[in-house]
Coordinates of C-alpha atoms and ligand atoms in Angstrom, one line a residue:
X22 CA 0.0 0.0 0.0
X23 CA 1.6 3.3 -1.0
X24 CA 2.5 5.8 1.6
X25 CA -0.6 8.0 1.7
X26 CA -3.5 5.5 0.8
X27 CA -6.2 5.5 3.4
X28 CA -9.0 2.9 3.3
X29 CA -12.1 2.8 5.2
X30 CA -14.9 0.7 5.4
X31 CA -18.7 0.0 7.0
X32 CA -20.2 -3.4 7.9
X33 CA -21.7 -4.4 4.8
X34 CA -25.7 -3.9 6.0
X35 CA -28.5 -6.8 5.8
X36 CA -31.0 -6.3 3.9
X37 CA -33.4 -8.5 5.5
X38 CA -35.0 -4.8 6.6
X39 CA -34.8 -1.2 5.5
X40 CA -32.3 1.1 7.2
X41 CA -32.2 2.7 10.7
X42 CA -30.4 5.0 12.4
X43 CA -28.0 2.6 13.7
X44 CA -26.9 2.0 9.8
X45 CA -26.9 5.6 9.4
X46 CA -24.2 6.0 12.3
X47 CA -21.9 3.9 11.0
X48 CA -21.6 5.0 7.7
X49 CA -21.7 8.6 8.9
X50 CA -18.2 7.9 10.8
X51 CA -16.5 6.4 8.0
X52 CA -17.3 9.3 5.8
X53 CA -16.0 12.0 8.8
X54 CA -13.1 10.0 8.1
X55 CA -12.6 9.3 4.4
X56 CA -13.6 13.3 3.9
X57 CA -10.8 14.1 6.7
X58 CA -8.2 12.0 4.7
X59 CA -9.0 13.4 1.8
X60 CA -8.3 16.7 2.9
X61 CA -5.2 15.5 4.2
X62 CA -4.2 14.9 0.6
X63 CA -4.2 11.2 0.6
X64 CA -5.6 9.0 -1.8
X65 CA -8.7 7.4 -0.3
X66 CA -11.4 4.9 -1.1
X67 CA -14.4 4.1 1.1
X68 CA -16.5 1.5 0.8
X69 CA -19.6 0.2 2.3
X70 CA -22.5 -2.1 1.0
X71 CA -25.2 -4.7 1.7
X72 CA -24.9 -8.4 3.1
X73 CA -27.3 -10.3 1.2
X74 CA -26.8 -14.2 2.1
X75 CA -28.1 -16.7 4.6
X76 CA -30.3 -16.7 6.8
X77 CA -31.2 -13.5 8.1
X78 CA -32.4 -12.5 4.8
X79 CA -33.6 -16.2 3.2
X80 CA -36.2 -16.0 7.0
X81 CA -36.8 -12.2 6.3
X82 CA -37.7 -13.1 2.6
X83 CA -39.9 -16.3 3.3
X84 CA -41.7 -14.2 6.0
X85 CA -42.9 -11.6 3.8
X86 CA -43.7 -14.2 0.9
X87 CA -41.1 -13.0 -1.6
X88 CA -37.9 -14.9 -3.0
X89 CA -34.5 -13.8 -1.1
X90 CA -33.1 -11.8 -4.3
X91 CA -36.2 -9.9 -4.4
X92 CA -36.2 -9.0 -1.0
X93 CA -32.0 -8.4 -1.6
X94 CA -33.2 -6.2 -4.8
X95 CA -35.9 -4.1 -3.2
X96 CA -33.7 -3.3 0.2
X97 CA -30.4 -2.7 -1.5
X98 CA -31.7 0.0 -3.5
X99 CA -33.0 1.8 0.1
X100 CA -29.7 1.2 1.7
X101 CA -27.6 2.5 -1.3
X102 CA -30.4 4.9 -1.2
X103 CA -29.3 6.3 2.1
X104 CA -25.6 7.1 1.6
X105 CA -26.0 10.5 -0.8
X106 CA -28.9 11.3 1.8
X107 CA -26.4 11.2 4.4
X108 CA -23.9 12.8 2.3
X109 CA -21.7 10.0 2.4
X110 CA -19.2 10.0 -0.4
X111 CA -18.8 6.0 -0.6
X112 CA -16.5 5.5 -3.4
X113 CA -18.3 2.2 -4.3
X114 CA -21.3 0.2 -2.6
X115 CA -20.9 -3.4 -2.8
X116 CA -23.4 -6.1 -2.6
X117 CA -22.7 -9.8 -2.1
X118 CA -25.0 -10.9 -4.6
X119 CA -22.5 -9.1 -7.4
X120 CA -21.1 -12.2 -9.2
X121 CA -17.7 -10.5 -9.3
X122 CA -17.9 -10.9 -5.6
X123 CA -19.1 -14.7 -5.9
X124 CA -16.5 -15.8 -7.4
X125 CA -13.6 -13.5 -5.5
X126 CA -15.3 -15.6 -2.5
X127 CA -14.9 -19.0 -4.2
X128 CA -11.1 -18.4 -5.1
X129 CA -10.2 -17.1 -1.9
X130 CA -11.6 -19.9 0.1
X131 CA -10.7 -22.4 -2.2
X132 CA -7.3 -21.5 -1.5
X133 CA -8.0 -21.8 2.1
X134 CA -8.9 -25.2 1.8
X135 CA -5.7 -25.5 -0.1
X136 CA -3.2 -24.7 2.2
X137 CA -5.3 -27.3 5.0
X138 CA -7.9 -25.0 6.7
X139 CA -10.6 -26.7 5.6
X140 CA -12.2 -30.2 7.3
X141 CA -15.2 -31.9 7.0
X142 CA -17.4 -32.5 10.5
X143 CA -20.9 -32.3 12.2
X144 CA -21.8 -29.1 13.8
X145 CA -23.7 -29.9 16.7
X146 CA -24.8 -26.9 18.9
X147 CA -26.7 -23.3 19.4
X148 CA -27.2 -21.4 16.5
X149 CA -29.6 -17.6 16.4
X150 CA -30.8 -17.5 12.5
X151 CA -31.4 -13.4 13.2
X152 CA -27.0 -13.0 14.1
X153 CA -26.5 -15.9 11.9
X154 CA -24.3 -16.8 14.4
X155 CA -23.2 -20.4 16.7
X156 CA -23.2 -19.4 19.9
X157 CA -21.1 -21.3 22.6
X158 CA -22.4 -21.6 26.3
X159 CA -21.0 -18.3 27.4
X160 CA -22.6 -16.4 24.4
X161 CA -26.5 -17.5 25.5
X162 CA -28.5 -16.0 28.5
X163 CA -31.1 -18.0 30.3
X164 CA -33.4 -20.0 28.6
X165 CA -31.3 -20.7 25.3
X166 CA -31.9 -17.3 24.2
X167 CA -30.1 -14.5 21.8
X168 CA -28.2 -11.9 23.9
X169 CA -28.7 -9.5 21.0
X170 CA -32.0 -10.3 19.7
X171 CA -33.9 -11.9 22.9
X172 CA -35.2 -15.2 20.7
X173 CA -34.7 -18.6 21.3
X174 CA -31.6 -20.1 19.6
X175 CA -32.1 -23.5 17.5
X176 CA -30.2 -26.8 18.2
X177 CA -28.6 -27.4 15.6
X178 CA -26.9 -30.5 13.9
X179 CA -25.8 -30.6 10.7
X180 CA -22.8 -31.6 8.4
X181 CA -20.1 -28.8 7.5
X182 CA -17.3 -28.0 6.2
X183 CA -15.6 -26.5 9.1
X184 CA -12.7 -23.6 9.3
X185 CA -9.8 -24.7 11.2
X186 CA -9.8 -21.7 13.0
X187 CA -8.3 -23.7 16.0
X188 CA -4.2 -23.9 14.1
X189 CA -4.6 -20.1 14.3
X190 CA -4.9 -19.5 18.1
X191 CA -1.0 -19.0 18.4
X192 CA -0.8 -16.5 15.4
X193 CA -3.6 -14.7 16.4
X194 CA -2.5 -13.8 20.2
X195 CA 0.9 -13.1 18.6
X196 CA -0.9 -10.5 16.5
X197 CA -2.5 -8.9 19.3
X198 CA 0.5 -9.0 21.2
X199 CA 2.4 -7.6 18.2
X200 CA -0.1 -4.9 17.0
X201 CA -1.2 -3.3 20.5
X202 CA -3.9 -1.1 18.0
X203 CA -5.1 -3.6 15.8
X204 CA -8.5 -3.7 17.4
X205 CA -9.7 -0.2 19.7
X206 CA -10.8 1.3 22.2
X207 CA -8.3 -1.0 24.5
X208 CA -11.5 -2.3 26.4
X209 CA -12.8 -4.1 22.8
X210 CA -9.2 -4.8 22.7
X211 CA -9.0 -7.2 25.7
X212 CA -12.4 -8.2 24.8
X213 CA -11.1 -10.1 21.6
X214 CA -7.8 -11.1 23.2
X215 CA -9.5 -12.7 26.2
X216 CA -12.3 -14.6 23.6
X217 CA -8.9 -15.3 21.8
X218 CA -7.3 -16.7 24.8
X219 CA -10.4 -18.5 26.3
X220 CA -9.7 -21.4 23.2
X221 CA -10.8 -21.2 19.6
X222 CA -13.1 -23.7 18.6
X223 CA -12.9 -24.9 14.5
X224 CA -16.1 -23.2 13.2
X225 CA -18.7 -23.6 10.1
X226 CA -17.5 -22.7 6.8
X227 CA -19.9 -24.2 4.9
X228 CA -23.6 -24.9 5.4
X229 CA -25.6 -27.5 3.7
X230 CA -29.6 -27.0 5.2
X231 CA -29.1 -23.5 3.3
X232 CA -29.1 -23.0 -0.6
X233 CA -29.0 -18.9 -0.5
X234 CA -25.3 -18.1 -0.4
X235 CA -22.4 -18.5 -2.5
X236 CA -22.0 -22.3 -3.7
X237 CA -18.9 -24.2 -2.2
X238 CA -17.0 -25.3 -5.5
X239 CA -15.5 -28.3 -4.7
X240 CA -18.9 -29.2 -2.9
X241 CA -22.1 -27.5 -4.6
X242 CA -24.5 -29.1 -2.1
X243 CA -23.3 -26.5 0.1
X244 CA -22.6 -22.9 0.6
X245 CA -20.8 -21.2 2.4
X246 CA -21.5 -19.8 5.8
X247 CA -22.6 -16.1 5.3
X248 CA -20.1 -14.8 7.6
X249 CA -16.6 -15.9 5.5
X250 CA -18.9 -15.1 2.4
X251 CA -19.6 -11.4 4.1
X252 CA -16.2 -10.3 5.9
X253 CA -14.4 -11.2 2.4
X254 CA -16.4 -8.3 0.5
X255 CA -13.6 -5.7 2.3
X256 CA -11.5 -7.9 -0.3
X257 CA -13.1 -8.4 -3.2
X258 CA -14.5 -5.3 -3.5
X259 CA -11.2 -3.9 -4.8
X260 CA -10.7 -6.3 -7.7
X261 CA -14.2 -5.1 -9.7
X262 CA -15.2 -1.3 -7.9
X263 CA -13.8 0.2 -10.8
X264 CA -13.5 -1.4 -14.5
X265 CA -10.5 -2.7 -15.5
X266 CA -8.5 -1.6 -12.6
X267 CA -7.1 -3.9 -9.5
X268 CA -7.3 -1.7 -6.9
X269 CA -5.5 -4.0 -4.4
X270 CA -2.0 -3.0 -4.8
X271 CA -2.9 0.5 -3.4
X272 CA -5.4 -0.1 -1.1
X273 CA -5.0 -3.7 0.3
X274 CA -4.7 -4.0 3.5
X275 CA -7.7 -1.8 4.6
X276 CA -6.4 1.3 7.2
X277 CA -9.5 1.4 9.1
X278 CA -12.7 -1.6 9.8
X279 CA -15.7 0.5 11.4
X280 CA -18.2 -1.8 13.2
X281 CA -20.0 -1.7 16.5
X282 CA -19.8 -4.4 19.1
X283 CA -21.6 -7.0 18.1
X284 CA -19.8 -8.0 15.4
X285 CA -16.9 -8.1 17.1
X286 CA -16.2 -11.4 16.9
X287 CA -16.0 -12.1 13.7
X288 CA -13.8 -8.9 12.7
X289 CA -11.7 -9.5 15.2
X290 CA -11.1 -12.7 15.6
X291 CA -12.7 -14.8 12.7
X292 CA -11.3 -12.4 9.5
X293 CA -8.0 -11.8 10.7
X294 CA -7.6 -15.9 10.9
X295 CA -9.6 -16.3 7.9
X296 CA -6.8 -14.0 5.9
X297 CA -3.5 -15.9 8.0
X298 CA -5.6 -18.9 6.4
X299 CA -5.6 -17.2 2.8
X300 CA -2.0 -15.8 3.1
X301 CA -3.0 -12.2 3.1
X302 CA -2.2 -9.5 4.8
X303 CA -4.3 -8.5 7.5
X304 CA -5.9 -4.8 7.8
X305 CA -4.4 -2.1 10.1
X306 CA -7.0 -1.2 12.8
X307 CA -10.1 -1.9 13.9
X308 CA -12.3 0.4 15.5
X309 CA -15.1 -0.7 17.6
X310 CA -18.4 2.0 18.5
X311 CA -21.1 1.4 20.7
X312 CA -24.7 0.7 20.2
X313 CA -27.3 4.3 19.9
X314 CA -29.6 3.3 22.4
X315 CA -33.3 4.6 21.9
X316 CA -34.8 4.4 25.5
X317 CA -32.5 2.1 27.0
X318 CA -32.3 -0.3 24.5
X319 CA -30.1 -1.0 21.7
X320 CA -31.8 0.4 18.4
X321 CA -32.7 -2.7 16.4
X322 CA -35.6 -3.7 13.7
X323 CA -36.1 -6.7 16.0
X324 CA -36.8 -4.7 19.0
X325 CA -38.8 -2.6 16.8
X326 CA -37.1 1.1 18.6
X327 CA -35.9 2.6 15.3
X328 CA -35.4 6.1 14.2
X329 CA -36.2 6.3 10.4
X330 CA -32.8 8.8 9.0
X331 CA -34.7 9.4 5.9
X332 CA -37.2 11.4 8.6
X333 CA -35.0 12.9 10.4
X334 CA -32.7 14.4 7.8
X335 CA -36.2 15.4 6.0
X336 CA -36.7 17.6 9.0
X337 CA -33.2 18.9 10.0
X338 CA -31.0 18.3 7.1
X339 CA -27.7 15.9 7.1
X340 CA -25.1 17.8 8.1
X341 CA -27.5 18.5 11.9
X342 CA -27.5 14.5 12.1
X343 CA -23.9 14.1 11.5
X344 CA -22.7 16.7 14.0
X345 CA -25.6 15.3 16.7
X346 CA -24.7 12.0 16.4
X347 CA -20.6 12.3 16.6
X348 CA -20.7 14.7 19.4
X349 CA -23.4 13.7 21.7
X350 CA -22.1 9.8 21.5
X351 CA -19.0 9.6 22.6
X352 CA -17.6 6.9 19.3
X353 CA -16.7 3.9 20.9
X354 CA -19.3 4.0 24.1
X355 CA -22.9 3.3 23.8
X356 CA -25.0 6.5 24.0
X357 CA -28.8 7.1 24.2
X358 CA -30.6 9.4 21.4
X359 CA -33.6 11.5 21.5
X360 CA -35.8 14.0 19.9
X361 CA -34.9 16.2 22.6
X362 CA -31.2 16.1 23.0
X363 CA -30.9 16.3 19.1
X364 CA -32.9 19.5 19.3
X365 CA -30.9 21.0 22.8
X366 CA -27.5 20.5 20.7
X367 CA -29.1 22.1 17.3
X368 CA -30.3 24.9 19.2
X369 CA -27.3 25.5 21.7
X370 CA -24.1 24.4 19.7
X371 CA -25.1 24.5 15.4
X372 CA -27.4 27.8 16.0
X373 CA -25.8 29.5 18.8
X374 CA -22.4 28.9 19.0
X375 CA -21.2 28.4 15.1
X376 CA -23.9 29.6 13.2
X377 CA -24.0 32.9 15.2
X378 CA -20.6 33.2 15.5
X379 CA -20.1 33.1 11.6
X380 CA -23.5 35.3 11.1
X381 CA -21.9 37.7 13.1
X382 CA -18.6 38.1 12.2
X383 CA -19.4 38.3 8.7
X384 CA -21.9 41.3 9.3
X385 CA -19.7 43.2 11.2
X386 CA -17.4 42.6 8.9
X387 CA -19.3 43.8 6.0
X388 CA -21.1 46.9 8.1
X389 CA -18.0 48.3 9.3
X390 CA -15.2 47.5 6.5
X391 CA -18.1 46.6 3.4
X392 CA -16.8 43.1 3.5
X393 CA -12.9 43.1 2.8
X394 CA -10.8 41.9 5.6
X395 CA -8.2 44.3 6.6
X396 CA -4.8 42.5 5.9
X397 CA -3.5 43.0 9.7
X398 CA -1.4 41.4 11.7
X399 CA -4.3 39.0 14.1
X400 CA -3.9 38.9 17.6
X401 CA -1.2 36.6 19.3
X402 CA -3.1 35.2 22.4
X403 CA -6.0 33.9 19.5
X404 CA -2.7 32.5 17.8
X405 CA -2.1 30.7 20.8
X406 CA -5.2 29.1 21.0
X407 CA -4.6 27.5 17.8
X408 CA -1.3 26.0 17.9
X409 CA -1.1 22.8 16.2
X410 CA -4.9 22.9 16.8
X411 CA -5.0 21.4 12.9
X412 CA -2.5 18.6 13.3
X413 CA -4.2 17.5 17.1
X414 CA -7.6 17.1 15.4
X415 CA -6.1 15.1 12.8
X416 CA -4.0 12.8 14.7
X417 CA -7.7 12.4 16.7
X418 CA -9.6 11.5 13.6
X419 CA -6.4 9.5 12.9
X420 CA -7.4 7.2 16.1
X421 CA -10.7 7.3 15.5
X422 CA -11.4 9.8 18.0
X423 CA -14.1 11.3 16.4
X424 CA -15.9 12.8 19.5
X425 CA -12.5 14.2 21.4
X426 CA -11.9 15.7 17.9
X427 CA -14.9 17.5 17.4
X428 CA -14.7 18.8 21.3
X429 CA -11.0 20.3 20.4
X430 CA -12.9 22.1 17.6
X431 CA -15.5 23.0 20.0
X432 CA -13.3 24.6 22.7
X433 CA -12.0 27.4 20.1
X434 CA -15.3 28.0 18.7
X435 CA -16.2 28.5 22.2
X436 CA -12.8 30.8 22.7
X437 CA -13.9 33.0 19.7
X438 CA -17.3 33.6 21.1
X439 CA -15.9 35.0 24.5
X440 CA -13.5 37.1 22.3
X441 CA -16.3 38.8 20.8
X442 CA -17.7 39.3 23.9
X443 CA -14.2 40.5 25.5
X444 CA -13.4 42.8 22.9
X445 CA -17.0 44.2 21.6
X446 CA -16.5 45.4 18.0
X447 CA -19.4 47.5 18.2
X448 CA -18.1 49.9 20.5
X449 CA -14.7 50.1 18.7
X450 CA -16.9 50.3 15.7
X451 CA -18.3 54.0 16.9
X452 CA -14.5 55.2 18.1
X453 CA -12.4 56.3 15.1
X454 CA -9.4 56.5 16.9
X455 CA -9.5 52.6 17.5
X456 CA -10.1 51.5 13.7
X457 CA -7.2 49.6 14.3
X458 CA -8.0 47.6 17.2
X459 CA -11.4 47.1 15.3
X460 CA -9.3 45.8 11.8
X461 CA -7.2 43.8 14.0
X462 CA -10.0 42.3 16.0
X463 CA -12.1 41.1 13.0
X464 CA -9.6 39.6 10.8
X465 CA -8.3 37.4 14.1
X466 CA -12.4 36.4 14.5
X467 CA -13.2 35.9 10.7
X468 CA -9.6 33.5 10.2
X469 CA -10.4 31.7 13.5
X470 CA -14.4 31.2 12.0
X471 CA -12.1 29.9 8.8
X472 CA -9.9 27.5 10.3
X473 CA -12.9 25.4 12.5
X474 CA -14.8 25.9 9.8
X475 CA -12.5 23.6 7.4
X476 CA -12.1 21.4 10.5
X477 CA -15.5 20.8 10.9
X478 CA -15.8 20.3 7.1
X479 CA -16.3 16.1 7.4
X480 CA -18.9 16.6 9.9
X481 CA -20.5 19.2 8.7
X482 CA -20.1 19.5 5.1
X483 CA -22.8 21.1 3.3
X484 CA -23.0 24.0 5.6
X485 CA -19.3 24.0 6.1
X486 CA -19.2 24.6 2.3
X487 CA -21.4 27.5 2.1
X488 CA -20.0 29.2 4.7
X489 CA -15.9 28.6 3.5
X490 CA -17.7 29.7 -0.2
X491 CA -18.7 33.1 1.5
X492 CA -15.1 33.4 2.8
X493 CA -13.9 33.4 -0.7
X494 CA -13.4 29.7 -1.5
X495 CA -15.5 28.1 -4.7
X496 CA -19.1 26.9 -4.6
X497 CA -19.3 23.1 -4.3
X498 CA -16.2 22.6 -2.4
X499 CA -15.2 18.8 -3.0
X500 CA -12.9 17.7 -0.3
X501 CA -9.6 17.9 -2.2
X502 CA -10.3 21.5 -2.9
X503 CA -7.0 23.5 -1.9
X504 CA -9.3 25.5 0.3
X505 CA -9.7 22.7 2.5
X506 CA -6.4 21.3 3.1
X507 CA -5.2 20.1 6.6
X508 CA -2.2 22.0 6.3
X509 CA -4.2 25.6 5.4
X510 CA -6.1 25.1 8.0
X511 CA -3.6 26.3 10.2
X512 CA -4.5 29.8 12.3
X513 CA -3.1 33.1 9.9
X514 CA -2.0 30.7 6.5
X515 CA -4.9 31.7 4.5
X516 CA -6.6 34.7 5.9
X517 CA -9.8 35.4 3.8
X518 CA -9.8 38.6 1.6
X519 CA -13.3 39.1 1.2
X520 CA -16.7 38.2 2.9
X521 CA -20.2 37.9 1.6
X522 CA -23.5 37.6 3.4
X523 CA -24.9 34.3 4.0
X524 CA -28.4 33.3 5.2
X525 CA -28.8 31.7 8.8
X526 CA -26.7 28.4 8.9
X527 CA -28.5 26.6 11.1
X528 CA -31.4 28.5 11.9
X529 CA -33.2 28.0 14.7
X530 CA -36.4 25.3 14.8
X531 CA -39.8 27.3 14.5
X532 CA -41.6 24.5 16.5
X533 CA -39.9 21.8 18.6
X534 CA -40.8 18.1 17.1
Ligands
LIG12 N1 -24.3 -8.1 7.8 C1 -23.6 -8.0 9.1 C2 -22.3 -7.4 8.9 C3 -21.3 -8.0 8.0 S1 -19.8 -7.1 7.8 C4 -18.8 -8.1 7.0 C5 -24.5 -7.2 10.0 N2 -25.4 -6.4 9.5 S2 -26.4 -5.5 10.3 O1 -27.3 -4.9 9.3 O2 -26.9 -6.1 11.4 O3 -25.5 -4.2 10.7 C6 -24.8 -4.2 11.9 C7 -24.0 -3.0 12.0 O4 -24.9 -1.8 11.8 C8 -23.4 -2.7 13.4 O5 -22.1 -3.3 13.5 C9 -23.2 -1.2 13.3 O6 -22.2 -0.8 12.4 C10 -24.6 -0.8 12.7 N3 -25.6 -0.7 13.7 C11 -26.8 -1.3 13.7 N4 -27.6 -0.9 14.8 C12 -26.8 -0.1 15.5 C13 -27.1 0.6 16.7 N5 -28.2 0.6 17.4 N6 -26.0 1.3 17.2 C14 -24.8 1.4 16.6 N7 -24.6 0.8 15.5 C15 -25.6 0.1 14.9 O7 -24.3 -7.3 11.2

């Protein structure tokens, strides 16, 4: 992978329902990140997609009366739907029905039965068709039940091919050993060590009761288990995203796996092995976020507590979601959502405290020097404030640390609000004799709106753009655009010229929902 490739990715989504806010979350902090990398000036791709096989979606499909590939059809097309909605700028969206993915599957696997992975046994034990998952005794709660999805678990017995993921124990404590930040926050970390440690079982690769997957070549009464079939899509998806190109070389291994907790397992313990087993190298990190909880409990379809994001970004636009949900969920805990909170922040933090702010200043601005920024040395103590402000937020975003990020942000828009206050423009404003106190007191505010603005560009980008457009920079900013490089985002390097008015950038809610 070249120096300054950077590639992210989403759980591939089921499509044995239509999206929810959980979804939405996800694929919202993969894009904060490709859009930050971007501006970095590396070379990123960022892919997410739809899981279409097994169980999940054959039960969802035969419930509602329909085939599985017409269930896949019609919910793909709402997930990949969802991503411009978000503003998510997925550079490809993959589903596992794609044949070019098929047979990437087949290949790869074959080869891991090749190189003696692969064994034939009887699966005897607990399985939840919803996580299409075999739980062990420590994974069930009373009553045989689904720790995630509260139904009871079938007994099942069947004959499988079976993943020797038990030869891979040693390697993969040695990995964990070796790469302290393969898998974060250091509490998921331990998490997957300690299942690691506890003994690896051999597990299905193949299933034979199930005929909606990808068919095992060298035994097409089966296919293979949904998982292996899923996790590979990270893969394959780089040899057929774009035409004619393999985009392997400069992308494979992935920089950055985004999933929440209960998929855990498999990402960090099952596809690491599954690639030793392949002979390919494994991805950099993995970053593990916590569940949105909607009164107490874990948003899910099967608890039926979802928050349609096609609503809610009806009513107060993406780039309001994207902030809410990064900065009032700390990424990486759980976090409850509401109506309510979502509203508090909007009102408090978008309105008040950046969209003010910028309002403000750009008024002033054009009331008391007709717009142009007078060229003036800005003042040192605001200079202070944003020392190496640019390269801490990215070496946050760089972790994964999307909420400290956002609160470093936070803490000088906060600081530029008391300078206002401190230094009250409008009173210089009717004293001639301090015109330059006045020059030197807007062009510190508007550069320091400037620089959080391009921070908060990846959260925030629509507004983000209009506002950076006012300051000068083009309309329909894309995230390579020079004006929104890392490096010019540091305080004084590209103080803007001119100003023009902008309407309300997050203006306030006329009635509360
Ligand atoms: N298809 C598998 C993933 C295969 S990846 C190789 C799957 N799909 S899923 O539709 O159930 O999506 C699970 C993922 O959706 C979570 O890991 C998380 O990224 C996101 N979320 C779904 N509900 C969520 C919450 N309530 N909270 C946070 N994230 C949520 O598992």
């Amino acid at each position: 992978m070249a120096q300054n490739s950077f590639y992210v990715t989403t759980p591939i989504y089921y499509v044995n329902a239509a999206p929810h806010l959980g979804h939405a979350y996800t694929t919202i902090a993969a894009d904060v990140m490709a859009r930050h990398h971007r501006q970095k000036g590396d070379d990123v791709f960022f892919l997410t997609g739809t899981d279409e096989h097994g169980e999940p979606v054959a039960l969802a499909a035969e419930a509602a009366g329909v085939t599985p590939r017409e269930l896949a059809d019609k919910n793909a097309e709402r997930f990949k739907a969802l991503a411009p909605v978000l503003n998510a700028t997925n550079d490809f969206f993959i589903r596992t029905s794609d044949p070019e993915h098929v047979r990437a599957v087949q290949e790869v696997l074959t080869k891991v039965k090749d190189n003696g992975y692969v064994e034939l046994g009887v699966y005897e034990g607990w399985y939840c068709p919803r996580c299409a998952d075999f739980k062990s005794e420590q994974e069930i709660i009373e009553g045989n039940k689904c720790p995630i999805h509260l139904i009871e678990l079938d007994w099942e017995q069947e004959e499988n091919y079976f993943f020797k993921l038990s030869k891979l124990q040693g390697r993969l404590e040695e990995l964990y050993e070796n790469h302290p930040d393969f898998v974060a926050p250091q509490s998921r970390r331990n998490e997957a060590l300690s299942f690691i440690k506890s003994g690896l079982n051999d597990v299905s690769l193949t299933r034979g009761k199930l005929s909606w997957g990808v068919p095992v070549p060298w035994d097409e009464k089966h296919v293979f288990y949904v998982w292996f079939d899923a996790l590979l899509n990270y893969y394959t998806a780089l040899t057929y995203a774009r035409p004619g190109e393999d985009l392997r070389g400069e992308f494979w291994p992935a920089s950055y796996h985004l999933i929440a907790k209960d998929i855990l397992k498999f990402h960090c313990v099952f596809w690491p092995a599954l690639l030793m087993a392949a002979d390919l190298p494994l991805p950099r990190r993995v970053f593990v976020h916590g569940y949105l909880l909607l009164e107490g409990h874990k948003m899910s379809k099967s608890l039926g507590n979802v928050l349609d994001p096609f609503e809610v970004i009806d009513k107060y636009g993406s780039d309001a979601l994207r902030f809410y949900l990064l900065r009032d969920v700390s990424f990486g805990q759980d976090g409850s959502v509401s109506t309510a909170d979502f509203e508090k922040r909007y009102d408090s933090e978008l309105a008040n405290d950046f969209g003010n702010l910028a309002s403000r200043t750009i008024k002033m601005l054009i009331r008391y020097r007709d717009g142009a920024v007078p060229q003036v040395e800005l003042d040192p103590a605001m200079h202070a404030e944003f020392e190496e402000l640019n390269t801490k937020v990215s070496s946050l975003i760089g972790r994964a640390e999307l909420t400290p990020a956002l609160e470093e942000i936070w803490v000088r828009i906060r600081r530029l609000n008391a300078y206002v206050g401190d230094n009250e423009p409008w009173k210089l404003a009717k004293d001639p004799e301090r015109a330059a106190d006045l020059d030197r007191v807007l062009a510190t505010l508007i550069e320091g709106v400037r620089v959080v603005t391009v921070l908060l560009h990846p959260w925030i980008p629509d507004r983000a753009g209009r506002l950076l457009h006012a300051l000068g920079a083009p309309e329909d900013l894309h995230d390579t655009d020079p004006s929104l490089t890392i490096a010019g985002a540091q305080y004084g390097a590209r103080v803007p010229r001119q100003v023009a008015d902008i309407e309300p950038l997050f203006p306030k809610q006329q009635q509360p929902a």
